[in-house]
Short mmCIF file of C-alpha atoms in Angstrom, two decimals:
data_model
loop_
_atom_site.label_atom_id
_atom_site.label_comp_id
_atom_site.label_asym_id
_atom_site.label_seq_id
_atom_site.Cartn_x
_atom_site.Cartn_y
_atom_site.Cartn_z
CA MET A 1 -48.49 -9.70 -18.78
CA LEU A 2 -49.82 -9.83 -15.10
CA LYS A 3 -48.04 -12.77 -12.87
CA VAL A 4 -50.09 -14.69 -10.39
CA VAL A 5 -49.10 -16.99 -7.51
CA VAL A 6 -52.02 -19.11 -5.84
CA ILE A 7 -51.66 -20.25 -2.31
CA GLY A 8 -54.13 -22.95 -1.05
CA SER A 9 -54.99 -25.86 -2.99
CA GLY A 10 -59.00 -26.54 -1.76
CA ASN A 11 -62.17 -25.84 -3.68
CA VAL A 12 -62.09 -22.69 -4.41
CA ALA A 13 -58.51 -22.60 -4.93
CA GLN A 14 -58.48 -25.06 -7.60
CA HIS A 15 -61.24 -23.72 -9.46
CA LEU A 16 -58.69 -20.19 -10.09
CA ILE A 17 -55.90 -22.30 -10.67
CA GLN A 18 -57.65 -23.93 -13.50
CA VAL A 19 -59.18 -20.39 -14.54
CA PHE A 20 -55.52 -19.01 -14.46
CA GLN A 21 -54.19 -21.50 -16.87
CA LYS A 22 -56.33 -20.44 -19.62
CA PRO A 23 -54.46 -17.98 -22.25
CA GLY A 24 -54.91 -14.70 -21.80
CA GLU A 25 -53.47 -11.67 -20.24
CA VAL A 26 -52.80 -13.22 -16.93
CA LYS A 27 -49.89 -15.62 -16.15
CA LEU A 28 -50.04 -18.60 -13.75
CA VAL A 29 -46.46 -18.76 -11.95
CA GLN A 30 -46.80 -20.71 -9.19
CA VAL A 31 -49.16 -22.82 -7.03
CA PHE A 32 -48.19 -22.83 -3.12
CA ALA A 33 -49.34 -25.42 -1.38
CA ARG A 34 -48.86 -28.12 1.88
CA HIS A 35 -51.22 -30.85 0.64
CA THR A 36 -49.78 -31.15 -3.36
CA GLU A 37 -51.42 -34.22 -3.84
CA GLN A 38 -54.42 -32.44 -4.31
CA LEU A 39 -53.48 -30.47 -7.51
CA ALA A 40 -52.60 -33.32 -9.28
CA GLY A 41 -54.10 -33.18 -12.72
CA ILE A 42 -54.58 -29.64 -12.10
CA ILE A 43 -51.57 -27.99 -13.04
CA PRO A 44 -47.98 -29.65 -14.06
CA PRO A 45 -46.05 -30.96 -11.18
CA ALA A 46 -42.90 -28.47 -11.79
CA LYS A 47 -45.59 -25.27 -11.04
CA VAL A 48 -46.26 -26.42 -7.66
CA THR A 49 -43.83 -26.00 -4.44
CA ALA A 50 -44.85 -27.06 -1.16
CA THR A 51 -41.41 -24.90 0.35
CA MET A 52 -42.00 -21.37 1.42
CA ASN A 53 -38.40 -19.93 0.50
CA ASN A 54 -39.44 -21.21 -3.22
CA ILE A 55 -42.18 -18.72 -3.81
CA ALA A 56 -41.33 -17.31 -7.38
CA GLN A 57 -42.07 -13.32 -8.18
CA ALA A 58 -45.00 -12.08 -9.25
CA ASP A 59 -47.73 -8.99 -9.09
CA ILE A 60 -50.03 -10.86 -6.92
CA TYR A 61 -50.53 -13.19 -4.06
CA ILE A 62 -54.24 -15.00 -3.76
CA ILE A 63 -54.14 -16.63 -0.91
CA SER A 64 -56.90 -18.84 -0.83
CA VAL A 65 -57.24 -21.26 2.20
CA SER A 66 -59.28 -21.47 5.23
CA ASP A 67 -60.74 -18.88 6.46
CA ASN A 68 -58.73 -19.56 9.83
CA ALA A 69 -55.43 -20.04 8.10
CA VAL A 70 -55.54 -16.62 6.36
CA GLU A 71 -53.61 -14.92 9.02
CA GLU A 72 -50.93 -17.76 9.44
CA VAL A 73 -50.07 -18.05 5.81
CA SER A 74 -50.10 -14.40 5.18
CA SER A 75 -47.43 -13.71 8.22
CA GLN A 76 -45.36 -16.65 7.35
CA LEU A 77 -44.48 -15.12 3.41
CA PRO A 78 -41.11 -14.88 2.80
CA PHE A 79 -41.43 -11.26 1.54
CA ALA A 80 -42.34 -7.79 1.87
CA ASN A 81 -44.80 -4.80 -0.01
CA ARG A 82 -45.91 -6.83 -2.25
CA LEU A 83 -49.77 -7.11 -3.37
CA VAL A 84 -51.24 -10.44 -1.70
CA VAL A 85 -55.38 -10.50 -1.36
CA HIS A 86 -57.49 -13.29 0.03
CA THR A 87 -60.55 -15.05 -1.40
CA SER A 88 -62.64 -14.95 1.85
CA GLY A 89 -66.22 -13.62 2.23
CA SER A 90 -66.05 -13.21 5.90
CA MET A 91 -62.49 -11.97 6.43
CA PRO A 92 -61.76 -8.63 6.59
CA MET A 93 -58.59 -7.34 4.44
CA GLU A 94 -57.12 -7.06 7.83
CA GLU A 95 -56.75 -10.31 8.48
CA ILE A 96 -53.70 -10.56 6.15
CA ASN A 97 -50.30 -9.80 7.39
CA GLN A 98 -49.48 -6.01 7.19
CA LYS A 99 -45.84 -6.23 5.79
CA ASN A 100 -47.49 -6.45 2.44
CA ARG A 101 -49.83 -4.27 0.50
CA ARG A 102 -53.26 -6.05 1.05
CA GLY A 103 -56.40 -6.87 -0.80
CA VAL A 104 -59.55 -8.71 -1.67
CA PHE A 105 -60.59 -10.94 -4.40
CA TYR A 106 -63.96 -12.69 -3.20
CA PRO A 107 -65.40 -14.50 -6.01
CA LEU A 108 -69.37 -14.77 -5.01
CA GLN A 109 -70.24 -18.24 -6.27
CA THR A 110 -70.82 -21.61 -5.02
CA PHE A 111 -67.64 -23.81 -5.91
CA SER A 112 -68.05 -27.70 -5.66
CA LYS A 113 -64.92 -30.34 -6.44
CA ASP A 114 -67.27 -31.85 -8.74
CA LYS A 115 -69.37 -28.96 -10.91
CA ALA A 116 -67.09 -26.88 -13.31
CA VAL A 117 -67.87 -23.33 -13.12
CA ASN A 118 -68.10 -20.84 -15.72
CA PHE A 119 -65.92 -17.76 -14.21
CA SER A 120 -67.32 -15.29 -16.79
CA THR A 121 -70.41 -14.79 -14.92
CA VAL A 122 -68.97 -14.86 -11.29
CA PRO A 123 -69.47 -11.21 -9.56
CA LEU A 124 -65.69 -10.56 -8.38
CA CYS A 125 -65.87 -8.35 -5.34
CA LEU A 126 -62.59 -6.37 -4.90
CA GLU A 127 -61.13 -4.33 -2.32
CA THR A 128 -57.54 -3.05 -1.95
CA GLU A 129 -55.54 -0.64 0.21
CA ASN A 130 -54.39 1.76 -2.23
CA GLU A 131 -56.04 3.00 -5.77
CA GLU A 132 -52.95 1.79 -7.53
CA ASP A 133 -53.19 -1.64 -6.31
CA TYR A 134 -56.89 -1.53 -7.53
CA LEU A 135 -56.33 -1.18 -10.77
CA VAL A 136 -53.72 -4.31 -10.67
CA LEU A 137 -56.52 -6.38 -9.34
CA GLU A 138 -59.56 -5.00 -11.13
CA LYS A 139 -57.18 -6.04 -14.22
CA LEU A 140 -56.98 -9.27 -13.19
CA ALA A 141 -60.69 -9.62 -12.13
CA LEU A 142 -61.65 -8.36 -15.73
CA SER A 143 -59.46 -11.09 -17.08
CA ILE A 144 -62.05 -13.71 -16.39
CA SER A 145 -65.65 -12.23 -15.29
CA GLY A 146 -67.56 -9.57 -17.07
CA SER A 147 -68.81 -9.16 -13.51
CA VAL A 148 -66.37 -7.17 -11.14
CA TYR A 149 -67.48 -4.87 -7.72
CA LYS A 150 -65.87 -2.88 -5.74
CA ILE A 151 -66.69 -4.10 -2.62
CA ASN A 152 -65.53 -2.68 1.36
CA SER A 153 -65.08 -5.39 3.87
CA THR A 154 -68.29 -4.25 6.12
CA GLN A 155 -70.14 -4.47 2.60
CA ARG A 156 -68.81 -7.63 1.77
CA ARG A 157 -69.73 -9.40 5.04
CA SER A 158 -73.12 -8.61 4.43
CA LEU A 159 -72.77 -9.97 1.11
CA HIS A 160 -71.49 -13.46 2.36
CA VAL A 161 -74.38 -13.71 5.25
CA ALA A 162 -76.67 -12.39 2.24
CA ALA A 163 -75.21 -15.56 0.26
CA VAL A 164 -75.52 -17.94 3.19
CA PHE A 165 -79.52 -17.17 3.13
CA VAL A 166 -79.56 -17.59 -1.09
CA SER A 167 -77.26 -20.65 -1.55
CA ASN A 168 -76.22 -22.64 1.50
CA PHE A 169 -80.02 -22.37 2.83
CA VAL A 170 -81.88 -22.72 -0.14
CA ASN A 171 -79.54 -25.59 -1.11
CA HIS A 172 -80.81 -27.13 2.44
CA MET A 173 -84.38 -26.93 1.38
CA TYR A 174 -84.10 -28.72 -1.75
CA ALA A 175 -82.05 -31.51 0.72
CA ILE A 176 -85.61 -31.34 2.58
CA GLY A 177 -87.52 -31.57 -0.10
CA SER A 178 -85.30 -33.86 -1.60
CA ASP A 179 -85.93 -36.46 1.34
CA ILE A 180 -89.64 -35.99 1.71
CA CYS A 181 -90.07 -37.26 -1.82
CA SER A 182 -87.71 -40.22 -1.25
CA GLN A 183 -89.49 -40.76 1.87
CA ASN A 184 -92.54 -41.23 -0.21
CA ASN A 185 -91.53 -42.96 -3.16
CA ILE A 186 -91.51 -39.90 -5.88
CA SER A 187 -89.01 -39.07 -7.68
CA PHE A 188 -87.33 -35.68 -6.95
CA GLU A 189 -87.18 -34.65 -10.52
CA ILE A 190 -90.80 -33.70 -10.35
CA LEU A 191 -89.96 -30.98 -8.28
CA LYS A 192 -87.15 -29.72 -10.38
CA PRO A 193 -89.06 -27.42 -13.21
CA LEU A 194 -90.50 -25.43 -10.04
CA ILE A 195 -87.25 -25.27 -8.45
CA LYS A 196 -85.77 -23.39 -11.65
CA GLU A 197 -88.82 -22.12 -12.13
CA THR A 198 -88.75 -20.17 -8.54
CA ALA A 199 -85.20 -19.43 -9.20
CA GLU A 200 -85.66 -17.54 -12.67
CA LYS A 201 -88.61 -15.24 -11.22
CA VAL A 202 -85.67 -13.31 -9.58
CA ASN A 203 -84.85 -11.74 -12.84
CA LEU A 204 -88.43 -10.45 -13.46
CA LEU A 205 -90.05 -9.57 -9.82
CA PRO A 206 -88.24 -9.12 -6.74
CA PRO A 207 -88.34 -11.84 -4.35
CA LEU A 208 -90.88 -10.08 -2.35
CA GLN A 209 -93.70 -9.58 -4.83
CA ALA A 210 -92.75 -13.22 -6.43
CA GLN A 211 -94.10 -15.08 -3.10
CA THR A 212 -96.62 -17.87 -3.44
CA GLY A 213 -97.67 -19.82 -1.46
CA PRO A 214 -100.13 -21.13 1.71
CA ALA A 215 -98.03 -19.04 4.30
CA LYS A 216 -98.12 -15.97 1.94
CA ARG A 217 -102.09 -16.62 1.62
CA SER A 218 -102.87 -17.62 5.77
CA ASP A 219 -104.22 -20.33 4.06
CA SER A 220 -104.38 -21.61 7.77
CA LYS A 221 -106.29 -25.04 6.50
CA THR A 222 -103.31 -26.32 4.58
CA ILE A 223 -100.59 -25.42 6.97
CA GLU A 224 -102.01 -26.82 9.61
CA LYS A 225 -102.45 -30.25 6.90
CA HIS A 226 -98.38 -29.68 6.20
CA LEU A 227 -97.62 -29.55 9.63
CA GLU A 228 -99.47 -32.64 10.69
CA PHE A 229 -97.97 -34.73 7.37
CA LEU A 230 -94.31 -33.54 8.74
CA ASN A 231 -93.51 -36.19 11.23
CA ASP A 232 -89.68 -34.97 11.37
CA ALA A 233 -89.46 -32.67 13.90
CA SER A 234 -86.84 -30.62 12.62
CA TYR A 235 -88.55 -30.15 9.43
CA ARG A 236 -91.66 -28.85 11.46
CA ASP A 237 -90.09 -26.49 13.20
CA ILE A 238 -88.55 -25.02 10.16
CA TYR A 239 -92.18 -24.80 8.31
CA ASN A 240 -93.43 -23.01 11.10
CA LEU A 241 -90.87 -20.78 11.52
CA LEU A 242 -90.20 -19.44 7.85
CA THR A 243 -94.43 -19.61 7.78
CA LYS A 244 -94.27 -17.15 10.56
CA SER A 245 -91.72 -15.34 9.00
CA ILE A 246 -93.51 -15.48 5.37
CA GLN A 247 -96.39 -13.48 7.14
CA GLU A 248 -94.43 -11.41 9.43
CA THR A 249 -92.60 -9.89 5.73
CA ASN A 250 -95.59 -10.10 3.87
CA GLY A 251 -97.92 -8.50 6.08
CA MET B 1 -111.07 -33.19 -30.15
CA LEU B 2 -111.09 -33.06 -26.23
CA LYS B 3 -113.53 -30.88 -24.79
CA VAL B 4 -112.96 -28.78 -21.42
CA VAL B 5 -113.98 -26.19 -19.30
CA VAL B 6 -112.71 -24.71 -17.10
CA ILE B 7 -114.30 -23.52 -13.78
CA GLY B 8 -112.49 -20.37 -12.15
CA SER B 9 -110.63 -16.86 -12.82
CA GLY B 10 -107.61 -17.08 -10.65
CA ASN B 11 -104.27 -17.57 -11.19
CA VAL B 12 -104.06 -20.97 -11.97
CA ALA B 13 -106.97 -21.25 -14.08
CA GLN B 14 -105.89 -17.78 -16.53
CA HIS B 15 -102.76 -20.43 -17.24
CA LEU B 16 -105.13 -22.79 -18.45
CA ILE B 17 -107.18 -20.82 -19.98
CA GLN B 18 -104.39 -19.80 -22.27
CA VAL B 19 -102.50 -22.82 -22.73
CA PHE B 20 -106.07 -24.31 -23.95
CA GLN B 21 -106.90 -21.96 -26.36
CA LYS B 22 -104.06 -22.68 -28.48
CA PRO B 23 -104.12 -24.98 -31.29
CA GLY B 24 -104.20 -28.47 -30.67
CA GLU B 25 -105.96 -31.95 -29.77
CA VAL B 26 -107.85 -29.66 -26.72
CA LYS B 27 -110.76 -27.37 -27.37
CA LEU B 28 -111.87 -24.72 -24.69
CA VAL B 29 -115.58 -24.94 -25.08
CA GLN B 30 -116.15 -22.28 -21.96
CA VAL B 31 -115.37 -20.97 -18.94
CA PHE B 32 -117.52 -20.83 -15.61
CA ALA B 33 -116.57 -17.36 -13.24
CA ARG B 34 -118.01 -15.65 -10.27
CA HIS B 35 -115.90 -13.03 -11.41
CA THR B 36 -115.92 -12.83 -15.46
CA GLU B 37 -114.08 -9.33 -15.09
CA GLN B 38 -111.05 -11.16 -13.92
CA LEU B 39 -110.67 -12.78 -17.35
CA ALA B 40 -111.01 -9.85 -19.66
CA GLY B 41 -108.49 -9.55 -22.82
CA ILE B 42 -107.91 -13.62 -22.08
CA ILE B 43 -110.73 -15.10 -23.58
CA PRO B 44 -113.52 -14.02 -25.94
CA PRO B 45 -116.74 -12.80 -23.31
CA ALA B 46 -118.81 -14.95 -26.03
CA LYS B 47 -116.95 -18.27 -23.97
CA VAL B 48 -117.64 -17.52 -20.80
CA THR B 49 -120.57 -17.64 -18.34
CA ALA B 50 -121.64 -17.05 -14.94
CA THR B 51 -124.67 -19.25 -14.85
CA MET B 52 -124.58 -22.81 -13.90
CA ASN B 53 -127.25 -23.29 -15.62
CA ASN B 54 -125.54 -22.47 -18.76
CA ILE B 55 -122.47 -24.59 -18.51
CA ALA B 56 -122.12 -26.22 -21.79
CA GLN B 57 -121.39 -29.81 -22.16
CA ALA B 58 -117.88 -30.88 -21.91
CA ASP B 59 -115.45 -34.67 -21.94
CA ILE B 60 -113.78 -32.80 -18.83
CA TYR B 61 -114.96 -30.19 -16.26
CA ILE B 62 -111.39 -28.47 -14.55
CA ILE B 63 -112.82 -27.01 -11.13
CA SER B 64 -109.29 -24.54 -10.46
CA VAL B 65 -110.78 -22.62 -7.36
CA SER B 66 -109.33 -22.06 -4.02
CA ASP B 67 -109.02 -25.14 -2.37
CA ASN B 68 -111.84 -24.31 0.18
CA ALA B 69 -114.35 -23.39 -2.64
CA VAL B 70 -113.70 -26.87 -4.26
CA GLU B 71 -116.37 -29.07 -2.46
CA GLU B 72 -119.02 -26.49 -3.13
CA VAL B 73 -118.44 -26.19 -6.65
CA SER B 74 -118.56 -29.43 -7.32
CA SER B 75 -121.30 -29.79 -5.53
CA GLN B 76 -123.42 -27.39 -7.44
CA LEU B 77 -122.09 -28.46 -11.03
CA PRO B 78 -125.90 -29.18 -12.72
CA PHE B 79 -124.51 -33.03 -14.18
CA ALA B 80 -123.91 -36.34 -12.87
CA ASN B 81 -121.64 -38.73 -14.17
CA ARG B 82 -119.16 -36.86 -16.09
CA LEU B 83 -115.30 -36.34 -15.42
CA VAL B 84 -114.70 -33.67 -13.25
CA VAL B 85 -111.35 -32.66 -11.75
CA HIS B 86 -109.84 -30.32 -9.06
CA THR B 87 -106.19 -28.74 -9.68
CA SER B 88 -105.41 -28.49 -5.90
CA GLY B 89 -101.94 -30.41 -5.00
CA SER B 90 -103.77 -29.83 -0.82
CA MET B 91 -106.95 -31.64 -1.84
CA PRO B 92 -107.77 -35.36 -2.27
CA MET B 93 -108.95 -36.42 -5.01
CA GLU B 94 -112.88 -37.19 -2.61
CA GLU B 95 -113.66 -33.64 -2.37
CA ILE B 96 -114.79 -32.87 -5.29
CA ASN B 97 -118.87 -34.30 -5.07
CA GLN B 98 -119.23 -37.50 -5.73
CA LYS B 99 -122.18 -37.44 -8.00
CA ASN B 100 -119.47 -37.11 -10.87
CA ARG B 101 -116.59 -39.18 -12.33
CA ARG B 102 -113.73 -37.62 -10.21
CA GLY B 103 -110.09 -36.81 -10.83
CA VAL B 104 -106.93 -34.72 -9.99
CA PHE B 105 -104.93 -32.17 -12.60
CA TYR B 106 -102.55 -30.64 -10.74
CA PRO B 107 -99.44 -28.63 -12.24
CA LEU B 108 -96.98 -28.85 -10.10
CA GLN B 109 -95.52 -25.15 -10.94
CA THR B 110 -95.41 -21.38 -9.03
CA PHE B 111 -98.13 -19.58 -11.34
CA SER B 112 -97.81 -15.48 -10.90
CA LYS B 113 -100.02 -13.27 -12.81
CA ASP B 114 -97.05 -11.58 -13.92
CA LYS B 115 -94.78 -14.08 -15.78
CA ALA B 116 -96.07 -16.30 -18.69
CA VAL B 117 -95.45 -19.87 -17.88
CA ASN B 118 -93.86 -22.57 -20.73
CA PHE B 119 -96.32 -25.45 -19.84
CA SER B 120 -94.36 -27.66 -21.95
CA THR B 121 -91.86 -28.72 -18.84
CA VAL B 122 -94.80 -28.04 -15.91
CA PRO B 123 -95.25 -31.77 -14.31
CA LEU B 124 -98.89 -32.49 -14.61
CA CYS B 125 -99.92 -34.94 -11.45
CA LEU B 126 -102.97 -36.75 -12.79
CA GLU B 127 -105.08 -38.83 -10.55
CA THR B 128 -108.72 -40.82 -11.82
CA GLU B 129 -111.24 -42.42 -9.84
CA ASN B 130 -111.49 -45.04 -12.41
CA GLU B 131 -108.85 -46.23 -15.06
CA GLU B 132 -110.53 -45.37 -18.78
CA ASP B 133 -110.96 -41.73 -17.50
CA TYR B 134 -106.90 -41.72 -16.55
CA LEU B 135 -106.74 -42.49 -20.03
CA VAL B 136 -108.65 -39.28 -21.20
CA LEU B 137 -106.83 -36.76 -18.28
CA GLU B 138 -103.43 -38.37 -19.76
CA LYS B 139 -104.36 -37.39 -23.58
CA LEU B 140 -105.42 -34.23 -22.27
CA ALA B 141 -102.30 -33.46 -19.76
CA LEU B 142 -99.89 -34.66 -23.23
CA SER B 143 -101.44 -32.44 -24.98
CA ILE B 144 -99.87 -29.38 -23.17
CA SER B 145 -96.85 -31.08 -21.27
CA GLY B 146 -94.49 -34.00 -22.07
CA SER B 147 -93.92 -34.82 -18.21
CA VAL B 148 -97.21 -36.23 -17.06
CA TYR B 149 -97.17 -38.77 -13.42
CA LYS B 150 -99.48 -40.80 -11.98
CA ILE B 151 -99.88 -39.48 -8.59
CA ASN B 152 -102.23 -40.96 -5.81
CA SER B 153 -103.95 -38.21 -3.17
CA THR B 154 -101.51 -39.51 -0.36
CA GLN B 155 -98.15 -38.68 -2.64
CA ARG B 156 -99.59 -35.43 -4.13
CA ARG B 157 -100.49 -34.24 -0.44
CA SER B 158 -96.52 -34.89 0.85
CA LEU B 159 -95.26 -33.50 -3.38
CA HIS B 160 -97.47 -30.60 -2.12
CA VAL B 161 -95.27 -30.20 1.21
CA ALA B 162 -92.08 -30.68 -0.41
CA ALA B 163 -92.69 -27.80 -2.94
CA VAL B 164 -93.67 -25.37 0.06
CA PHE B 165 -89.65 -26.20 1.05
CA VAL B 166 -88.45 -25.87 -2.85
CA SER B 167 -90.58 -23.11 -3.75
CA ASN B 168 -92.48 -21.30 -1.39
CA PHE B 169 -89.61 -21.53 1.55
CA VAL B 170 -86.42 -20.64 -0.85
CA ASN B 171 -88.21 -17.53 -2.45
CA HIS B 172 -88.44 -16.32 1.11
CA MET B 173 -84.84 -16.99 1.49
CA TYR B 174 -84.50 -14.83 -1.82
CA ALA B 175 -86.46 -12.07 -0.37
CA ILE B 176 -84.24 -12.22 3.02
CA GLY B 177 -80.83 -12.19 0.84
CA SER B 178 -82.41 -9.04 -0.99
CA ASP B 179 -83.11 -7.58 2.25
CA ILE B 180 -79.26 -7.66 3.53
CA CYS B 181 -78.33 -6.43 0.41
CA SER B 182 -80.61 -3.41 0.76
CA GLN B 183 -79.91 -2.49 3.82
CA ASN B 184 -76.38 -2.53 2.96
CA ASN B 185 -76.01 -0.53 0.12
CA ILE B 186 -75.56 -3.37 -2.19
CA SER B 187 -76.86 -4.41 -5.14
CA PHE B 188 -79.05 -7.74 -4.88
CA GLU B 189 -77.87 -8.27 -9.00
CA ILE B 190 -74.44 -9.52 -7.06
CA LEU B 191 -76.79 -12.36 -6.07
CA LYS B 192 -78.21 -13.73 -8.85
CA PRO B 193 -75.57 -15.57 -10.19
CA LEU B 194 -75.55 -17.34 -6.89
CA ILE B 195 -79.03 -18.20 -6.69
CA LYS B 196 -78.47 -19.56 -10.85
CA GLU B 197 -75.82 -21.84 -10.05
CA THR B 198 -77.24 -23.32 -6.92
CA ALA B 199 -80.89 -23.96 -8.49
CA GLU B 200 -78.86 -25.46 -11.25
CA LYS B 201 -76.99 -27.63 -9.40
CA VAL B 202 -79.77 -29.95 -8.34
CA ASN B 203 -79.55 -31.39 -12.06
CA LEU B 204 -75.84 -32.95 -11.42
CA LEU B 205 -75.78 -33.67 -7.69
CA PRO B 206 -78.22 -34.56 -5.43
CA PRO B 207 -78.79 -31.70 -2.77
CA LEU B 208 -77.36 -33.28 0.29
CA GLN B 209 -74.06 -33.83 -1.71
CA ALA B 210 -74.23 -29.92 -3.19
CA GLN B 211 -74.31 -28.80 0.41
CA THR B 212 -71.62 -26.26 0.81
CA GLY B 213 -71.00 -23.62 3.36
CA PRO B 214 -70.06 -22.87 7.45
CA ALA B 215 -72.50 -24.60 8.46
CA LYS B 216 -71.52 -27.32 6.66
CA ARG B 217 -68.09 -27.41 7.77
CA SER B 218 -69.22 -26.59 11.02
CA ASP B 219 -67.20 -23.33 10.92
CA SER B 220 -68.25 -21.68 14.48
CA LYS B 221 -65.85 -18.63 14.14
CA THR B 222 -68.02 -17.59 10.68
CA ILE B 223 -71.24 -18.74 12.30
CA GLU B 224 -70.53 -16.61 15.40
CA LYS B 225 -69.77 -13.92 13.11
CA HIS B 226 -72.71 -14.18 10.89
CA LEU B 227 -75.11 -14.34 14.19
CA GLU B 228 -73.65 -10.99 15.65
CA PHE B 229 -73.80 -9.48 11.96
CA LEU B 230 -77.83 -10.24 11.95
CA ASN B 231 -79.65 -7.77 13.86
CA ASP B 232 -82.83 -8.81 12.85
CA ALA B 233 -84.11 -10.76 15.54
CA SER B 234 -86.09 -12.88 12.85
CA TYR B 235 -83.29 -13.22 10.73
CA ARG B 236 -81.19 -14.57 13.41
CA ASP B 237 -84.04 -17.24 14.36
CA ILE B 238 -84.00 -18.37 10.68
CA TYR B 239 -80.31 -18.69 10.74
CA ASN B 240 -79.92 -20.57 13.66
CA LEU B 241 -82.21 -23.01 13.24
CA LEU B 242 -81.47 -23.96 9.51
CA THR B 243 -77.78 -23.92 10.53
CA LYS B 244 -79.06 -26.72 13.48
CA SER B 245 -80.58 -28.41 11.08
CA ILE B 246 -77.36 -28.53 8.15
CA GLN B 247 -75.06 -30.03 10.74
CA GLU B 248 -77.74 -32.50 11.94
CA THR B 249 -78.92 -33.70 8.46
CA ASN B 250 -75.12 -33.76 7.07
CA GLY B 251 -73.75 -34.58 10.77
#
């Protein structure tokens, strides 16, 4: 049985706390959090502490706090030579204070408070300082997901940037589409099958090959009409830049 | 039984030809195409003509050619006062020559030659000059899809622009993510669950509410690191512009 302590109470921490409470090879022995009120209803209060010195013995400590707080929180841990990992996509493993054995446990998924996540398909990107710890961390990862990858800090940084494009920026495109619909009294529902189909296509075709639309066709007449239609300057800038980029990439 | 003639042999035309050949309320009586070789294996040669004067009698003629050819093809039709529709998202209904009764049959979906489309969930956006023809066109639409909308030319133009954002531009974000992965020896597979989850979220949360990531959090340290990492100037421009736009929209 692997004993785990989660440190943090934010979005990712809450999802981890929930999945590690499910019966299995892993036992969530404690959660440390400064703001314990955020954990109400997620874990029994007896398992939560806000006092560093009360932190329990465990095989793995998972620091899931904001990127900028990893260094400070890890330096305040009142023990040494234990396995301590963070969950950040953009921070190097070395951000963790070196008094402990360091690692990374990065779940590559978008977590919203309002939506449950099925961890079994979430890619978990792992890194540790030494091979022995890797096996422990891998055991933890495999207990919740079928998709576990060994990823070093450099690769993880590039994955994090790629994730911003395929998730954060994609969602912003959805937001713009939704805004254009509502400005023209059209239900955003009409666009949802298109959103679904576009996302599903990556499973069948490389995105470069799947590209369609006026930019790809260099259909300047339609592009001009679209730019005329867009009266929001920021949307027009985005339309212009992405059209240009599609033409360069596909040209 | 509704008799239909499809005019055209491109991407959308081919998908329509296939779906209208399925048994049901609709009979595809003929296809007119200049380039009949593209239709090999899709429809029996006896049903195809390349001669305008041989065009068959039907209840609805669907012109599915490139946007710029709609006007010319419709003016060449050797008959008048029949129901003639086009399938373009960006062309007004009036692009069709006025000697016939005009309409639009716009399937709002992304069509690739290499991927079959399930029409039953494809939104069909309909418009006609007169109400009687609308009922005929609606009957045709409902025979293949459960998702039929009355959309005028102004609304359709805005839908088409919105579709470019949520599909063409989204796919380009996938292409950039895929490129960053391959440049760093990481499998694009790792990003696919994230792509799926991001797309599925629109069914549960409005995109504005679903927004996550460094731009939304105004996490300038991470944004800076990402910009440092991106050595492709075009990707950096896109990162900057979309980050700014997310901050304006969510601010």
